[in-house]
Amino acid sequence: MRKVLSLFLCLCIGIVTLHAQTYSLLIKGGHVIDPKNGINGVMDVAINADTIAKVAKSIPEKQARQVVQAKGMYVTPGLIDIHGHVFYGTESDHYLSNGFAALPPDGFTFRVGVTTIVDAGGAGWKSFPTFKNNVIDHSQTRVLSLLNIVGEGMRGGPYEQNTQDMDAKMTALVARGNRNYVVGIKVAHFSGPEWTPVDRAVEAGTMANIPVMIDFGGSIPPLPIEELFMKRLRPGDIYTHTYALLNGRESVVDEATKKVKPFVWEAQKRGIIFDVGYGGTSFNYSQAIPSLKSGFFPNTISTDLHTGSMNGSMKDQLSVMSKFLNMGMDLPSVIKASTWASAQAIKREELGHLSQGAVADIAVFSMREGDFGFFDKTGYKVKGKQKLECELTIRAGKVVYDLNGITDPIVLPSAPPAKH
């Protein structure tokens, strides 16, 4: 009888304890930066299943089944990289469209706090089904698409010069039919004096009610970016590779005077979104330093991730963010340009914040102090004292990356891809 009573009491205690554990996971004592909600201070963040349940000053640990001790660390929404290349594959002569130069997202996102990545133009309307089947549907990272105005996508060479394959109607049709995944239209790599790629992309974007991202240049003499910003693009359209200095492309900073051109300021006020899009050759300190010194900051920070950039001066999202931090951009602004502002740019405002009821995509960072070197494609080097490092990434409520085992208990990730 005593054994039965003892078992009954143990069962009751277990039920009460389980009932008391309101949350599946609790991030305790971190410095929360949530730009959308104006939060910048030490707070706790509680998660229930795949959803943000509560952000408050003090939430008891006993209410959670899993606890992350984040004292001395920064807690932010999961980062959103709006310019990457993840339509990886094994096809020769396919460049960033089911080719060898793109990268599988899950191997390069979670370890730097990125929970959402936008493939910028790898797939066109013809190749989007392959991209969705092979990459989007098999990734835990939320993978979205800026659909290339070229039907073949970003196959390189003559494929991207073929104006006959720039079909606004078909591009818009595929975009509208895949609204959960397609967040914009992309123009890239076109060489020539024609405005055809831009005009067709804007036409498709207007029909589908989504923005256009422009990777612009390749004409000698260069096409005027003032006309691009003021006459061709709409407010909300995105200009990527903002700080590039490339032959055949007009720069935003006058190299002679080291001043941001007046119409560039006006374009930003008009609503043109200026994106970093760092890339392999698309970032120069000679453009970025005078821009930031004058107060011309990027709206969004992104990587242009691919095999040609990840082992060069770009490396990853946190490396790019750290560069802007060390150039004088404050940390909340850097976080905003990598989360909430990016979500707004792609019209996915359910992302990029820690509001109650939002999907629980979260990153936890430490700020390393030391002597660091940040260089660009020319070899110009800037020394810095701070560098962001990802400690933990949570995607849809599940820990998908834990650098130093700060989760208690530790549960190794083995879940199927999260729903997008």
XYZ file of C-alpha atoms in Angstrom:
420
model
C 0.000 0.000 0.000
C 2.894 2.361 0.844
C 4.520 1.629 -2.541
C 1.278 2.414 -4.350
C 0.875 5.657 -2.399
C 4.502 6.607 -3.085
C 4.094 5.994 -6.813
C 0.867 8.007 -6.790
C 2.587 10.962 -5.064
C 5.521 10.848 -7.508
C 3.085 10.859 -10.415
C 1.213 13.828 -8.959
C 4.444 15.769 -8.407
C 5.489 15.028 -11.991
C 2.169 16.241 -13.367
C 2.323 19.432 -11.282
C 5.930 20.078 -12.395
C 5.063 19.494 -16.055
C 2.056 21.768 -15.740
C 4.235 24.460 -14.146
C 6.604 24.347 -17.139
C 4.641 26.766 -19.273
C 7.415 27.275 -21.827
C 9.386 24.902 -23.982
C 12.493 27.117 -23.886
C 13.626 30.182 -21.952
C 16.522 32.505 -22.837
C 17.608 33.987 -19.552
C 19.376 37.263 -18.784
C 20.513 38.307 -22.258
C 20.649 41.831 -23.640
C 17.702 41.848 -26.032
C 17.846 44.063 -29.122
C 14.509 44.026 -30.946
C 14.362 47.136 -33.164
C 10.735 46.753 -34.233
C 9.527 46.829 -30.635
C 12.075 49.357 -29.367
C 13.649 46.894 -26.914
C 17.309 47.436 -26.023
C 18.080 46.027 -22.586
C 18.381 42.957 -20.399
C 15.269 40.807 -20.741
C 14.164 37.165 -20.744
C 12.609 35.587 -23.814
C 10.221 32.648 -23.459
C 9.220 30.299 -26.266
C 6.284 27.938 -26.473
C 6.694 25.375 -29.268
C 7.572 27.439 -32.380
C 6.290 30.787 -31.108
C 7.529 33.723 -29.014
C 5.414 33.509 -25.865
C 6.743 36.330 -23.720
C 9.489 38.939 -23.436
C 9.813 40.258 -19.892
C 12.255 41.406 -17.218
C 12.194 38.229 -15.162
C 10.670 34.856 -16.071
C 11.326 32.011 -13.597
C 13.536 29.218 -14.911
C 11.262 26.568 -13.410
C 8.587 27.535 -15.925
C 10.660 26.225 -18.846
C 11.719 22.742 -19.919
C 14.909 24.036 -21.548
C 16.938 27.071 -20.433
C 19.634 29.109 -22.196
C 21.866 31.169 -19.905
C 22.615 34.273 -21.985
C 24.028 36.673 -19.409
C 26.561 38.965 -21.071
C 25.279 38.062 -24.548
C 23.015 39.752 -27.082
C 19.661 38.238 -28.016
C 18.141 39.326 -31.327
C 15.612 38.168 -33.881
C 17.054 35.590 -36.275
C 19.090 37.363 -38.935
C 17.699 37.789 -42.444
C 20.211 37.755 -45.307
C 18.317 39.201 -48.269
C 21.086 38.574 -50.802
C 22.606 35.094 -50.909
C 23.040 32.311 -53.451
C 21.785 28.930 -52.260
C 20.435 27.331 -55.460
C 23.249 24.808 -55.274
C 23.481 21.795 -57.552
C 25.713 19.701 -59.738
C 24.981 21.000 -63.216
C 27.926 22.303 -65.222
C 27.498 25.631 -67.028
C 24.875 26.683 -64.474
C 26.866 29.077 -62.237
C 24.419 30.106 -59.436
C 21.373 28.325 -60.861
C 21.594 24.678 -59.780
C 25.363 24.946 -60.145
C 28.612 24.520 -58.256
C 29.132 28.115 -57.096
C 26.016 28.289 -54.897
C 25.930 26.849 -51.368
C 23.588 24.596 -49.350
C 21.941 27.011 -46.897
C 21.869 25.017 -43.664
C 25.656 24.661 -43.632
C 26.251 28.407 -43.806
C 23.321 30.104 -42.084
C 22.696 28.800 -38.579
C 26.319 29.069 -37.459
C 26.125 32.855 -37.948
C 22.607 33.432 -36.611
C 20.864 33.580 -39.992
C 17.435 31.920 -39.947
C 16.147 33.316 -43.258
C 18.090 33.667 -46.497
C 16.859 35.017 -49.801
C 18.334 33.497 -52.930
C 18.928 36.554 -55.109
C 18.148 35.582 -58.670
C 19.492 32.063 -58.885
C 16.176 30.798 -60.193
C 14.089 32.270 -62.986
C 10.500 31.338 -63.737
C 11.672 28.300 -65.731
C 13.954 26.897 -63.027
C 12.016 27.877 -59.902
C 10.270 24.455 -59.566
C 13.685 22.749 -59.405
C 14.896 25.271 -56.826
C 11.826 24.724 -54.688
C 11.964 20.925 -54.899
C 15.721 20.599 -54.361
C 16.503 23.389 -51.917
C 13.529 25.189 -50.367
C 11.640 22.023 -49.452
C 14.716 20.325 -47.945
C 16.161 23.148 -45.847
C 15.584 23.958 -42.199
C 16.657 27.504 -42.975
C 13.751 29.545 -44.298
C 14.721 29.949 -47.952
C 12.994 32.591 -50.052
C 13.541 33.745 -53.622
C 14.098 36.889 -55.629
C 13.050 35.513 -59.014
C 15.409 36.379 -61.844
C 13.868 38.309 -64.707
C 15.820 35.896 -66.942
C 13.776 32.707 -67.277
C 16.903 30.518 -67.111
C 18.003 32.216 -63.914
C 21.585 33.080 -63.026
C 23.361 30.668 -65.369
C 26.024 33.200 -66.304
C 27.462 34.177 -69.658
C 25.108 34.589 -72.629
C 22.091 33.290 -70.692
C 21.967 36.459 -68.607
C 22.355 38.715 -71.652
C 19.360 37.295 -73.483
C 16.660 39.975 -73.400
C 14.354 37.586 -75.274
C 14.287 35.438 -72.111
C 13.229 38.359 -69.907
C 9.494 37.702 -69.769
C 7.694 39.987 -67.321
C 4.355 38.205 -67.651
C 5.682 34.684 -66.960
C 7.912 35.950 -64.144
C 4.971 37.655 -62.459
C 2.792 34.574 -62.989
C 5.262 32.289 -61.205
C 5.805 34.880 -58.469
C 2.068 35.210 -57.797
C 1.660 31.428 -57.784
C 4.418 31.044 -55.163
C 3.780 33.966 -52.816
C 4.990 32.006 -49.794
C 8.463 31.842 -51.306
C 8.962 34.515 -53.979
C 9.531 37.931 -52.379
C 10.831 39.941 -55.305
C 12.361 40.141 -58.775
C 16.118 40.300 -59.484
C 18.165 41.907 -62.231
C 21.837 40.921 -62.397
C 24.952 40.744 -64.557
C 23.529 42.395 -67.660
C 26.145 44.190 -69.755
C 25.000 46.848 -72.171
C 23.423 50.284 -72.497
C 19.804 49.033 -72.579
C 17.282 49.608 -69.793
C 15.333 46.510 -70.916
C 16.230 44.235 -67.943
C 15.313 46.916 -65.394
C 12.098 47.893 -67.135
C 10.929 44.278 -67.530
C 11.762 43.492 -63.899
C 9.829 46.524 -62.666
C 6.935 45.512 -64.917
C 6.937 42.027 -63.364
C 7.276 43.469 -59.863
C 4.346 45.785 -60.445
C 2.145 42.953 -61.708
C 3.058 40.751 -58.738
C 3.139 43.641 -56.203
C 6.655 42.804 -55.011
C 9.945 44.757 -55.014
C 12.802 44.542 -57.487
C 16.467 44.113 -56.516
C 18.949 45.615 -58.960
C 22.531 44.399 -59.367
C 23.298 47.121 -61.873
C 26.203 47.780 -64.211
C 28.345 46.568 -67.041
C 27.909 49.352 -69.557
C 30.745 51.585 -70.746
C 30.069 54.410 -70.327
C 27.986 53.446 -67.278
C 24.253 53.978 -67.301
C 23.351 56.849 -64.935
C 22.218 55.651 -61.526
C 20.366 58.935 -61.007
C 18.004 57.917 -63.797
C 17.776 54.424 -62.299
C 16.815 55.747 -58.858
C 14.581 58.616 -59.881
C 12.878 57.419 -63.062
C 13.126 53.636 -63.418
C 12.705 52.239 -59.905
C 9.792 52.576 -57.483
C 9.941 53.417 -53.767
C 10.647 50.124 -52.021
C 12.844 48.742 -54.788
C 16.299 47.597 -53.706
C 19.710 48.675 -54.979
C 22.321 46.086 -53.996
C 26.145 46.306 -53.999
C 25.768 49.867 -52.717
C 29.450 50.272 -51.794
C 30.941 48.688 -54.907
C 33.555 50.350 -57.096
C 33.403 48.452 -60.378
C 34.270 49.186 -63.981
C 31.103 49.836 -65.947
C 29.048 50.873 -62.911
C 28.581 54.350 -61.493
C 29.435 54.601 -57.795
C 27.410 56.302 -55.044
C 30.462 58.199 -53.755
C 32.339 60.582 -56.017
C 35.898 59.221 -55.939
C 37.356 62.681 -56.532
C 35.532 64.550 -53.764
C 34.856 61.552 -51.480
C 31.293 62.810 -51.075
C 28.037 60.885 -51.442
C 26.354 62.207 -54.568
C 23.397 64.479 -53.730
C 20.863 62.483 -55.750
C 21.800 59.341 -53.762
C 20.584 61.028 -50.576
C 17.421 62.023 -52.391
C 16.906 58.490 -53.667
C 17.076 57.088 -50.132
C 14.574 59.707 -48.973
C 12.372 58.731 -51.932
C 12.278 55.161 -50.631
C 14.967 53.363 -52.624
C 16.457 50.701 -50.343
C 20.255 50.572 -50.316
C 21.564 47.065 -49.617
C 25.166 46.078 -48.883
C 25.292 42.859 -50.980
C 28.964 42.496 -50.077
C 29.968 39.694 -52.487
C 33.375 38.772 -53.821
C 34.170 42.075 -55.543
C 31.239 44.309 -54.630
C 32.468 46.151 -51.540
C 35.137 48.851 -51.302
C 36.147 50.736 -48.178
C 36.802 53.752 -50.426
C 33.024 53.889 -50.928
C 31.845 52.658 -47.510
C 34.004 54.748 -45.158
C 33.101 58.182 -46.588
C 29.465 57.088 -46.839
C 29.224 56.151 -43.184
C 31.250 59.164 -42.032
C 28.706 61.405 -43.741
C 25.780 59.493 -42.220
C 24.739 57.601 -45.340
C 24.043 54.146 -43.868
C 22.753 51.053 -45.667
C 19.112 50.180 -45.169
C 19.917 46.466 -45.193
C 23.056 44.391 -44.622
C 23.527 41.251 -46.728
C 26.326 38.981 -47.896
C 25.968 37.919 -51.547
C 27.041 34.527 -50.207
C 28.565 32.070 -52.693
C 31.810 30.092 -53.062
C 33.555 33.114 -54.558
C 32.834 35.395 -51.585
C 32.819 33.212 -48.473
C 36.585 32.605 -48.454
C 37.492 36.126 -49.538
C 37.045 39.342 -47.593
C 33.288 38.794 -47.088
C 33.237 35.495 -45.144
C 29.726 35.598 -43.620
C 26.882 37.766 -42.320
C 28.500 38.415 -38.943
C 31.781 39.439 -40.531
C 29.961 42.006 -42.686
C 27.958 43.258 -39.687
C 31.164 43.546 -37.647
C 32.740 45.668 -40.393
C 29.899 48.144 -40.241
C 30.032 48.143 -36.445
C 33.727 49.017 -36.555
C 33.105 51.729 -39.175
C 30.890 53.540 -36.684
C 27.401 52.122 -37.137
C 25.921 51.467 -33.675
C 24.933 47.924 -32.741
C 21.131 48.455 -32.680
C 21.327 49.921 -36.198
C 23.444 47.004 -37.405
C 20.943 44.560 -35.925
C 17.998 46.443 -37.443
C 19.631 46.386 -40.895
C 19.987 42.607 -40.565
C 16.527 41.845 -39.134
C 13.505 44.155 -39.091
C 14.591 46.434 -41.961
C 15.337 43.367 -44.089
C 11.926 41.871 -43.295
C 10.297 45.137 -44.324
C 12.328 45.281 -47.540
C 11.013 41.902 -48.700
C 7.508 42.556 -47.359
C 7.663 39.716 -44.830
C 6.833 41.724 -41.722
C 5.885 38.642 -39.750
C 9.668 38.086 -39.523
C 12.544 40.002 -37.995
C 11.178 40.717 -34.504
C 10.410 39.147 -31.124
C 6.778 40.151 -30.737
C 4.506 37.848 -28.773
C 3.012 35.374 -31.233
C 5.822 35.744 -33.801
C 7.729 32.726 -35.056
C 10.566 31.914 -32.648
C 13.552 32.611 -34.900
C 16.253 33.912 -32.553
C 20.004 34.483 -32.525
C 22.267 34.820 -29.488
C 25.627 36.553 -29.931
C 28.685 37.298 -27.869
C 30.816 40.358 -28.568
C 34.446 39.384 -28.769
C 36.956 42.014 -27.702
C 40.437 42.025 -29.194
C 42.538 43.103 -32.158
C 40.787 42.203 -35.405
C 41.495 43.005 -39.022
C 38.771 43.645 -41.606
C 39.928 43.986 -45.215
C 38.230 44.522 -48.558
C 38.892 43.101 -52.053
C 41.733 45.578 -52.635
C 43.569 44.475 -49.492
C 42.768 47.712 -47.665
C 42.559 46.806 -43.983
C 40.671 48.400 -41.115
C 41.536 47.390 -37.553
C 38.741 46.841 -35.072
C 38.298 46.026 -31.399
C 34.948 44.215 -31.585
C 33.651 41.236 -33.496
C 30.293 39.461 -33.271
C 30.254 35.699 -32.724
C 27.177 33.481 -32.829
C 26.607 31.480 -29.650
C 23.172 30.026 -30.403
C 20.574 29.951 -33.159
C 16.927 28.991 -32.743
C 14.763 28.286 -35.776
C 11.012 27.910 -35.220
C 11.556 27.241 -31.509
C 14.248 24.575 -31.915
C 17.932 24.994 -31.109
C 19.696 24.372 -34.419
C 23.164 25.652 -33.452
C 24.828 25.876 -30.043
C 28.510 26.837 -30.115
C 29.420 26.258 -26.469
C 26.578 24.148 -25.099
C 24.762 26.973 -23.292
C 21.413 25.165 -23.585
C 20.290 23.073 -20.599
C 19.512 20.322 -21.272
C 21.377 20.020 -24.578
C 19.231 18.423 -27.266
C 21.007 17.726 -30.527
C 19.048 18.923 -33.574
C 17.454 16.095 -35.504
C 14.084 17.548 -36.507
C 12.797 17.525 -40.074
C 12.867 20.822 -42.020
C 10.724 23.467 -40.380
C 7.624 24.679 -42.150
C 8.109 27.888 -44.069
